[in-house]
Amino acid sequence: MSAQPLLVDMTDGIAVVTLNRPERLNAFNTDMLSALAEMFARLREDADCLVIVVTGAGRGFCAGQDLTTRDPLLSGPTPDLGSTLETHYNPLILAIRDLPKPVIAAVNGPAAGAGANFALAADFVIAARSASFLQAFARIGLIPDAGGTWWLTHHLGEPRAKALAMLAEPLKAETAAEWGLIHRVVDDETLMEEAMALARRLAAASPVALALTKQAIHTASEHALAAQLGIERDLQRQAGQAGDFAEGVAAFLEKRPARFRRTAR
Ligand code: LHQ
């Protein structure tokens, strides 16, 4: 029997999800993509899960689509890749983006193709200094998918987006952090320690505030200021009525740390 494509460990409200095909740098095959879809759906509903950390087993984070499953001798010279995106990648990216809980990608090594863009879908990307991000697509005659054209253009602007996508050269983690594509770069040996410290901080925060903040920030770039102010009004109304606000203010007035509900519901 083949190994589990995903390993999931849940402790103190933090789910650590490890992509587990290290012999192929954790490239996505159908089993792994299906397991990821099922796992994100499950963790979304799990009130005990407050934060999700995704990382890769072995020396890589994720090398994108497993190209051994795409041999043109087997699948023909003109496959319908749009259908693969529709079935697997697009729902996966939206599941992360719309998840009302913070997702951290702890990028431990090469992140290439859809593997790079899967990482960039996370709310926080922390990378080991030796990690790199490669929009490998042009090398095999494709365009960036799994949100690549969106992340690159929104976070970096067209000039750098085009250079990364069209030249398909690896971007060092350090440069990715300098450019604002990712949150931080850390020494290799401290990657998981730093990712878990961040996860614990987020797990101690108000789950409702984090969920609504994520939602509000996602809509900000799509709206003019007046419309975004309206969204802030609506989401702040929800936040104010959710209970954590009362606890946060009481804690401030009583000069003590806030004790938010440790549940995502
Ligand atoms: C791999 C892979 C891999 C299989 C390394 N597959 N084995 C969506 C819709 C549908 C179809 C098409 O695709 C997509 C989205 C996409 O993701 S397209 C982009 C697919 N990914 C790539 O093109 C990246 C291919 N990989 C690489 O360029 C390199 O492996 C990187 C730069 C990631 C790492 O380079 P190295 O550190 O030098 O490692 P390596 O190349 O020696 O790889 C280690 C092993 O992993 C090796 O196997 P071997 O048996 O020789 O030790 C590779 O063949 C295997 N591997 N990526 N995507």
CSV table of C-alpha atoms and ligand atoms in Angstrom, one decimal:
chain,number,residue,atom,x,y,z
A,1,MET,CA,0.0,0.0,0.0
A,2,SER,CA,1.3,3.5,-0.8
A,3,ALA,CA,1.9,6.0,2.0
A,4,GLN,CA,-0.7,8.6,2.9
A,5,PRO,CA,-0.4,11.6,0.6
A,6,LEU,CA,-1.2,13.9,3.6
A,7,LEU,CA,-0.3,13.7,7.2
A,8,VAL,CA,-2.4,15.7,9.7
A,9,ASP,CA,-1.6,16.4,13.3
A,10,MET,CA,-3.9,18.4,15.5
A,11,THR,CA,-2.6,19.8,18.8
A,12,ASP,CA,-4.0,22.7,20.8
A,13,GLY,CA,-6.2,24.0,18.0
A,14,ILE,CA,-3.4,23.9,15.4
A,15,ALA,CA,-3.6,21.5,12.5
A,16,VAL,CA,-0.2,20.7,10.9
A,17,VAL,CA,-0.8,19.3,7.5
A,18,THR,CA,2.3,17.7,5.8
A,19,LEU,CA,2.3,17.0,2.0
A,20,ASN,CA,3.8,13.6,2.0
A,21,ARG,CA,5.3,12.5,-1.3
A,22,PRO,CA,8.9,13.4,-0.6
A,23,GLU,CA,10.4,11.2,-3.3
A,24,ARG,CA,8.7,13.5,-5.9
A,25,LEU,CA,9.2,16.8,-3.9
A,26,ASN,CA,5.5,16.4,-2.8
A,27,ALA,CA,4.2,16.9,-6.3
A,28,PHE,CA,0.4,16.8,-6.5
A,29,ASN,CA,-1.3,13.7,-7.8
A,30,THR,CA,-5.0,13.0,-7.8
A,31,ASP,CA,-4.9,11.3,-4.4
A,32,MET,CA,-3.2,14.2,-2.8
A,33,LEU,CA,-5.5,16.8,-4.4
A,34,SER,CA,-8.5,14.8,-3.3
A,35,ALA,CA,-7.1,14.4,0.2
A,36,LEU,CA,-6.4,18.2,0.4
A,37,ALA,CA,-10.0,19.0,-0.7
A,38,GLU,CA,-11.4,16.6,1.9
A,39,MET,CA,-9.1,17.9,4.6
A,40,PHE,CA,-9.8,21.6,4.1
A,41,ALA,CA,-13.6,20.9,4.1
A,42,ARG,CA,-13.2,18.9,7.4
A,43,LEU,CA,-11.0,21.5,9.1
A,44,ARG,CA,-13.4,24.3,8.1
A,45,GLU,CA,-16.2,22.6,10.0
A,46,ASP,CA,-14.0,21.5,13.0
A,47,ALA,CA,-14.7,24.0,15.8
A,48,ASP,CA,-11.5,22.8,17.6
A,49,CYS,CA,-9.3,23.8,14.7
A,50,LEU,CA,-8.2,27.4,14.9
A,51,VAL,CA,-5.2,27.6,12.6
A,52,ILE,CA,-3.8,25.4,9.8
A,53,VAL,CA,-0.1,25.1,9.0
A,54,VAL,CA,0.9,23.4,5.7
A,55,THR,CA,4.4,22.2,5.1
A,56,GLY,CA,6.2,19.5,3.0
A,57,ALA,CA,7.9,16.3,4.0
A,58,GLY,CA,11.6,15.9,3.0
A,59,ARG,CA,13.6,18.6,1.2
A,60,GLY,CA,10.8,20.1,-0.9
A,61,PHE,CA,7.6,22.0,-0.2
A,62,CYS,CA,5.7,21.0,-3.4
A,63,ALA,CA,6.8,20.7,-7.1
A,64,GLY,CA,3.3,21.3,-8.5
A,65,GLN,CA,1.5,18.9,-10.7
A,66,ASP,CA,3.1,15.4,-10.8
A,67,LEU,CA,4.3,15.4,-14.4
A,68,THR,CA,4.8,11.7,-14.4
A,69,THR,CA,0.9,11.5,-14.5
A,70,ARG,CA,0.9,13.7,-17.6
A,71,ASP,CA,3.0,11.7,-20.0
A,72,PRO,CA,1.8,12.8,-23.5
A,73,LEU,CA,2.3,9.2,-24.6
A,74,LEU,CA,-0.4,8.1,-22.2
A,75,SER,CA,-2.8,11.1,-22.0
A,76,GLY,CA,-2.4,12.3,-25.6
A,77,PRO,CA,-0.9,15.5,-27.0
A,78,THR,CA,-3.9,17.7,-26.4
A,79,PRO,CA,-5.2,17.1,-22.9
A,80,ASP,CA,-7.9,19.3,-21.4
A,81,LEU,CA,-6.0,21.0,-18.6
A,82,GLY,CA,-8.9,23.4,-18.0
A,83,SER,CA,-10.9,20.4,-16.7
A,84,THR,CA,-8.1,19.5,-14.2
A,85,LEU,CA,-8.1,23.1,-12.9
A,86,GLU,CA,-11.9,23.2,-12.7
A,87,THR,CA,-12.1,19.9,-10.8
A,88,HIS,CA,-9.1,20.1,-8.5
A,89,TYR,CA,-7.0,23.3,-8.4
A,90,ASN,CA,-9.5,26.1,-8.5
A,91,PRO,CA,-11.7,24.7,-5.7
A,92,LEU,CA,-8.6,24.0,-3.6
A,93,ILE,CA,-7.3,27.6,-3.9
A,94,LEU,CA,-10.8,29.0,-3.1
A,95,ALA,CA,-11.1,26.7,-0.2
A,96,ILE,CA,-8.0,28.1,1.4
A,97,ARG,CA,-8.8,31.7,0.4
A,98,ASP,CA,-12.4,31.5,1.8
A,99,LEU,CA,-11.5,29.5,4.9
A,100,PRO,CA,-12.6,31.5,7.9
A,101,LYS,CA,-9.4,30.5,9.7
A,102,PRO,CA,-5.7,31.5,9.2
A,103,VAL,CA,-3.6,29.3,7.0
A,104,ILE,CA,0.2,29.4,7.3
A,105,ALA,CA,2.4,27.9,4.6
A,106,ALA,CA,5.8,26.8,6.1
A,107,VAL,CA,7.8,26.5,2.9
A,108,ASN,CA,10.7,24.2,3.6
A,109,GLY,CA,12.2,23.9,0.1
A,110,PRO,CA,11.4,24.3,-3.6
A,111,ALA,CA,7.9,25.4,-4.3
A,112,ALA,CA,7.2,25.1,-8.0
A,113,GLY,CA,4.3,25.5,-10.4
A,114,ALA,CA,1.0,25.0,-8.8
A,115,GLY,CA,3.0,24.1,-5.6
A,116,ALA,CA,4.3,27.7,-5.4
A,117,ASN,CA,0.8,29.1,-6.0
A,118,PHE,CA,-0.8,26.8,-3.5
A,119,ALA,CA,1.7,28.2,-0.9
A,120,LEU,CA,0.9,31.8,-2.0
A,121,ALA,CA,-2.8,31.1,-1.3
A,122,ALA,CA,-2.0,30.9,2.4
A,123,ASP,CA,-2.6,33.9,4.6
A,124,PHE,CA,1.0,33.8,5.9
A,125,VAL,CA,3.9,32.3,4.0
A,126,ILE,CA,7.0,31.7,6.0
A,127,ALA,CA,9.9,30.3,4.1
A,128,ALA,CA,13.2,28.7,5.0
A,129,ARG,CA,16.2,30.7,3.7
A,130,SER,CA,17.1,27.8,1.3
A,131,ALA,CA,13.5,27.7,-0.2
A,132,SER,CA,12.6,29.1,-3.6
A,133,PHE,CA,9.5,29.9,-5.6
A,134,LEU,CA,9.4,28.8,-9.2
A,135,GLN,CA,6.7,29.7,-11.7
A,136,ALA,CA,7.8,26.7,-13.7
A,137,PHE,CA,4.9,26.8,-16.2
A,138,ALA,CA,6.5,28.5,-19.1
A,139,ARG,CA,9.2,25.8,-19.1
A,140,ILE,CA,6.5,23.3,-20.1
A,141,GLY,CA,4.4,25.5,-22.3
A,142,LEU,CA,1.8,26.6,-19.8
A,143,ILE,CA,0.6,29.7,-18.0
A,144,PRO,CA,0.7,30.2,-14.2
A,145,ASP,CA,-2.4,28.6,-12.7
A,146,ALA,CA,-3.6,27.9,-9.1
A,147,GLY,CA,-4.0,31.7,-8.7
A,148,GLY,CA,-0.4,32.5,-10.0
A,149,THR,CA,-1.4,35.3,-12.3
A,150,TRP,CA,-3.5,36.8,-9.6
A,151,TRP,CA,-1.0,36.5,-6.7
A,152,LEU,CA,1.9,37.8,-8.7
A,153,THR,CA,0.1,40.7,-10.2
A,154,HIS,CA,-1.6,41.8,-7.0
A,155,HIS,CA,1.4,41.4,-4.7
A,156,LEU,CA,4.2,42.5,-7.1
A,157,GLY,CA,2.7,44.4,-10.0
A,158,GLU,CA,2.9,43.6,-13.7
A,159,PRO,CA,6.7,44.0,-14.3
A,160,ARG,CA,7.8,41.5,-11.7
A,161,ALA,CA,4.8,39.2,-12.4
A,162,LYS,CA,5.7,39.0,-16.0
A,163,ALA,CA,9.4,38.5,-15.3
A,164,LEU,CA,8.7,35.6,-12.9
A,165,ALA,CA,6.1,34.0,-15.1
A,166,MET,CA,7.8,34.4,-18.5
A,167,LEU,CA,11.4,33.8,-17.5
A,168,ALA,CA,10.5,30.9,-15.1
A,169,GLU,CA,13.5,31.3,-13.0
A,170,PRO,CA,13.5,30.5,-9.3
A,171,LEU,CA,12.9,33.3,-6.8
A,172,LYS,CA,14.9,33.0,-3.6
A,173,ALA,CA,12.9,33.1,-0.4
A,174,GLU,CA,14.9,36.1,0.7
A,175,THR,CA,14.0,38.1,-2.4
A,176,ALA,CA,10.4,36.9,-2.2
A,177,ALA,CA,10.2,38.4,1.3
A,178,GLU,CA,12.0,41.7,0.2
A,179,TRP,CA,9.5,42.0,-2.6
A,180,GLY,CA,6.5,41.5,-0.3
A,181,LEU,CA,5.4,38.3,-2.0
A,182,ILE,CA,5.7,36.3,1.3
A,183,HIS,CA,5.5,37.3,5.0
A,184,ARG,CA,9.0,36.3,6.3
A,185,VAL,CA,12.1,34.3,5.6
A,186,VAL,CA,13.8,32.4,8.5
A,187,ASP,CA,16.8,30.2,9.0
A,188,ASP,CA,16.1,26.6,7.8
A,189,GLU,CA,16.5,25.0,11.2
A,190,THR,CA,14.0,27.3,12.8
A,191,LEU,CA,11.3,27.1,10.2
A,192,MET,CA,8.8,24.9,12.0
A,193,GLU,CA,9.6,26.6,15.4
A,194,GLU,CA,8.8,30.0,13.9
A,195,ALA,CA,5.7,28.7,12.0
A,196,MET,CA,4.4,27.1,15.2
A,197,ALA,CA,5.1,30.3,17.3
A,198,LEU,CA,3.0,32.3,14.7
A,199,ALA,CA,0.3,29.6,14.8
A,200,ARG,CA,0.1,29.7,18.6
A,201,ARG,CA,-0.2,33.5,18.5
A,202,LEU,CA,-3.0,33.3,16.0
A,203,ALA,CA,-4.7,30.5,18.0
A,204,ALA,CA,-4.8,32.8,21.0
A,205,ALA,CA,-6.4,35.6,19.1
A,206,SER,CA,-10.2,36.1,18.7
A,207,PRO,CA,-11.2,33.6,16.0
A,208,VAL,CA,-14.1,35.8,14.8
A,209,ALA,CA,-11.8,38.9,14.5
A,210,LEU,CA,-9.3,36.9,12.4
A,211,ALA,CA,-12.0,35.4,10.2
A,212,LEU,CA,-13.7,38.7,9.5
A,213,THR,CA,-10.4,40.5,9.0
A,214,LYS,CA,-9.3,37.9,6.4
A,215,GLN,CA,-12.6,38.5,4.6
A,216,ALA,CA,-12.4,42.3,4.7
A,217,ILE,CA,-8.8,42.4,3.5
A,218,HIS,CA,-9.7,40.1,0.6
A,219,THR,CA,-12.4,42.4,-0.6
A,220,ALA,CA,-10.4,45.6,-0.2
A,221,SER,CA,-8.6,45.5,-3.5
A,222,GLU,CA,-11.9,44.8,-5.4
A,223,HIS,CA,-13.7,47.9,-4.1
A,224,ALA,CA,-13.5,51.7,-4.1
A,225,LEU,CA,-13.1,53.2,-0.6
A,226,ALA,CA,-16.7,54.0,-0.1
A,227,ALA,CA,-17.8,50.5,-0.9
A,228,GLN,CA,-15.1,49.0,1.3
A,229,LEU,CA,-16.2,51.3,4.2
A,230,GLY,CA,-19.6,49.7,3.8
A,231,ILE,CA,-18.1,46.2,4.1
A,232,GLU,CA,-16.1,47.3,7.2
A,233,ARG,CA,-19.4,48.5,8.7
A,234,ASP,CA,-21.2,45.2,8.1
A,235,LEU,CA,-18.3,43.0,9.2
A,236,GLN,CA,-17.6,45.2,12.3
A,237,ARG,CA,-21.3,44.9,13.2
A,238,GLN,CA,-20.8,41.1,13.2
A,239,ALA,CA,-17.6,41.4,15.2
A,240,GLY,CA,-19.2,43.7,17.8
A,241,GLN,CA,-22.0,41.2,18.3
A,242,ALA,CA,-19.9,38.1,18.5
A,243,GLY,CA,-18.9,38.2,22.1
A,244,ASP,CA,-15.1,38.5,21.8
A,245,PHE,CA,-15.4,42.3,21.6
A,246,ALA,CA,-17.0,42.5,25.0
A,247,GLU,CA,-14.3,40.2,26.4
A,248,GLY,CA,-11.5,42.2,24.7
A,249,VAL,CA,-12.8,45.5,26.1
A,250,ALA,CA,-13.4,44.1,29.6
A,251,ALA,CA,-9.9,42.7,29.6
A,252,PHE,CA,-8.4,46.1,28.6
A,253,LEU,CA,-10.3,47.9,31.3
A,254,GLU,CA,-9.4,45.3,33.9
A,255,LYS,CA,-5.7,45.4,32.7
A,256,ARG,CA,-5.5,41.6,32.1
A,257,PRO,CA,-5.0,39.5,29.0
A,258,ALA,CA,-8.2,38.8,27.0
A,259,ARG,CA,-9.5,35.2,27.2
A,260,PHE,CA,-11.2,34.6,23.8
A,261,ARG,CA,-13.3,31.6,23.2
A,262,ARG,CA,-11.0,28.8,22.0
A,263,THR,CA,-13.4,27.6,19.3
A,264,ALA,CA,-14.0,28.6,15.7
A,265,ARG,CA,-17.8,28.8,16.3
B,1,LHQ,C1,8.9,15.5,-10.0
B,1,LHQ,C2,8.3,16.8,-10.1
B,1,LHQ,C3,7.1,16.9,-10.7
B,1,LHQ,C4,7.0,14.6,-10.9
B,1,LHQ,C5,10.3,17.0,-9.2
B,1,LHQ,N1,6.4,15.8,-11.1
B,1,LHQ,N2,8.2,14.5,-10.4
B,1,LHQ,C6,-2.0,22.0,-13.6
B,1,LHQ,C7,-3.0,21.4,-14.5
B,1,LHQ,C8,-2.7,20.2,-15.1
B,1,LHQ,C9,-1.5,19.8,-15.5
B,1,LHQ,C10,-0.4,20.5,-15.6
B,1,LHQ,O1,0.0,21.2,-14.4
B,1,LHQ,C11,-0.7,22.0,-13.7
B,1,LHQ,C12,0.0,22.9,-12.7
B,1,LHQ,C13,1.5,22.7,-12.6
B,1,LHQ,O2,1.9,22.6,-11.5
B,1,LHQ,S1,2.5,22.7,-13.9
B,1,LHQ,C14,4.1,22.8,-13.2
B,1,LHQ,C15,4.6,21.4,-12.8
B,1,LHQ,N3,5.9,21.5,-12.1
B,1,LHQ,C16,7.0,21.7,-12.6
B,1,LHQ,O3,7.1,21.9,-13.8
B,1,LHQ,C17,8.2,21.6,-11.8
B,1,LHQ,C18,9.1,20.4,-12.1
B,1,LHQ,N4,10.2,20.3,-11.2
B,1,LHQ,C19,11.3,21.1,-11.2
B,1,LHQ,O4,11.5,22.0,-12.0
B,1,LHQ,C20,12.4,20.7,-10.2
B,1,LHQ,O5,12.2,19.4,-9.7
B,1,LHQ,C21,12.4,21.7,-9.0
B,1,LHQ,C22,12.9,23.1,-9.5
B,1,LHQ,C23,11.1,21.8,-8.3
B,1,LHQ,C24,13.4,21.2,-7.9
B,1,LHQ,O6,14.7,20.9,-8.6
B,1,LHQ,P1,15.7,20.0,-7.8
B,1,LHQ,O7,15.9,20.5,-6.4
B,1,LHQ,O8,16.9,20.0,-8.7
B,1,LHQ,O9,15.1,18.5,-7.7
B,1,LHQ,P2,14.9,17.4,-8.9
B,1,LHQ,O10,14.5,18.1,-10.1
B,1,LHQ,O11,16.1,16.6,-8.9
B,1,LHQ,O12,13.7,16.6,-8.3
B,1,LHQ,C25,13.8,15.6,-7.3
B,1,LHQ,C26,12.9,14.4,-7.8
B,1,LHQ,O13,11.5,14.9,-7.8
B,1,LHQ,C27,13.2,14.0,-9.2
B,1,LHQ,O14,13.0,12.6,-9.3
B,1,LHQ,P3,14.2,11.6,-9.4
B,1,LHQ,O15,13.6,10.2,-9.5
B,1,LHQ,O16,15.0,12.0,-10.6
B,1,LHQ,O17,15.0,11.7,-8.2
B,1,LHQ,C28,12.2,14.7,-10.0
B,1,LHQ,O18,11.9,14.1,-11.2
B,1,LHQ,C29,11.0,14.7,-9.1
B,1,LHQ,N5,10.1,15.8,-9.4
B,1,LHQ,N6,9.2,17.8,-9.7
B,1,LHQ,N7,6.4,18.2,-10.9
